[in-house]
């Protein structure tokens, strides 16, 4: 049997070559980002498209960290992204649970409206949003970004969470309630632990979306001390030149929290936790 | 242990009534099986007793106390689900002791009942495992163990064996019967499998289309079905029902065979095991179509010309072949009579 099932060596090599080609293709932009960040300023143009820099330096990183406002941008982005991720996950989890478990009047309408909000180009609504935020006196504040990002991410995050709740058999909560739980206890002790992969996915999705958002941040933020990282990145572009080395170094640094965040939540992203709950 | 009473209980979803006029008293320690075809409302009725489904009208009393609107956690009832509904992120031990955990019993106190239940169910060596590492039968046992540790006034079972294979189902059926004998707790059990109903129940409640058709002991239902539905639902293989017309001295089949019985009967029923094979010319003339030989018995499927198919269950292994002409002799005192509405009529057997 084992002999029959053994894959020909050529196929194995082919499979790995294909995977390698795909990984190289996907990671190349990241490599290029790192390469430029490590290339000394004077060699950026002379090295051109050479795959390996002729000299290495950490000067760009030092300049970004100590000679620019990068750390402030970075801190602002962390606050906005974490705030957005937390607020969105909380609201989307509650809404997703309600959509998944309860039948109530107007449910279809609310779902339809949430879908409709996803259909408008951002450009169309930036002006009204700007007016609302200005009227609330929230221009130039990180709070405005958290509110706007949360509002924009909730529909998708809710549908995502709903699909995770749908995947958890209703019998489990009912069993918990028969065991003596209130609905909230059943939710907290039985359903929530099983939804962690979903919650992790939602947090990751929203965090990344907020981390890389440029459009609203550009419109709603003017002052240096409330700029988020994507807006701050633009300060490396001046009227006559682009400081490629520092810009790429900032880009590399900006990847760090995203990577850390995913490293932290990836164990919750592991699926298959609900297997064995019910028949099968 | 508990007595339960359902008084004129109704259930409707929107304008659709799925259960009506449910009056049922379940005695302390009784094993009652709710049985009926798919969609008859049996699971809904069980879930209403559990509190997982609201009661539209009428009242539910447990030990004389009104429970109609009391939430499930306050009814002191345990339920075993068809899907087992084990908490997948908890070990077998924690699954079984979860009801005590919710009631804030310390872990040292929980261990005793969990271990005892695990021992009786043969789960002792699985206590640290997660449900996904168990087989279907073991999961079923854990679900039962969880209900036992709960130490409830009554157990509810919602088709607990329907996901198991035939051999395991028979084994678990016996396990449940033992459990009932040992604990003596009131049990309400839903199934569509009438073998489970017949073997487990003190009393069977037959439901169809949202109404109770008959309540009685398995033997009562088998021997004195209240109507054609119960007659054909209870018993395996099912009862033969043949159309009859009144005649001068009783009834006759469409082929003219005379039969005794009340003139108002429109159908007669006869169980396959109450028909004997005779030589052609005796009894009702029929042709053998198929013979299923089961070893101890044989199911002889026949066709009565002009009347329709009929099944006879004969002990042993009769020497006949498909296509043979035979006579069928029904045992007269096991004939059942039904009027035009399907209600059983007192006949010679009653």
Coordinates of C-alpha atoms in Angstrom, one line a residue, chain B residues 260 269-276 313 328-337 349:
Chain B
X260 CA -66.6 -11.5 11.3
X269 CA -56.2 -4.7 10.9
X270 CA -54.2 -7.9 11.4
X271 CA -50.6 -8.1 12.6
X272 CA -48.3 -10.2 10.4
X273 CA -47.6 -12.5 13.4
X274 CA -51.3 -13.3 13.7
X275 CA -51.6 -14.8 10.3
X276 CA -51.1 -18.6 9.6
X313 CA -44.8 -13.6 9.7
X328 CA -54.0 -17.1 4.7
X329 CA -55.8 -17.7 8.0
X330 CA -56.0 -14.7 10.3
X331 CA -56.4 -15.4 14.0
X332 CA -60.0 -14.2 14.5
X333 CA -59.5 -12.9 18.1
X334 CA -56.6 -10.7 16.9
X335 CA -58.5 -8.8 14.3
X336 CA -58.7 -5.0 14.8
X337 CA -61.6 -3.0 13.4
X349 CA -61.1 -9.2 20.2

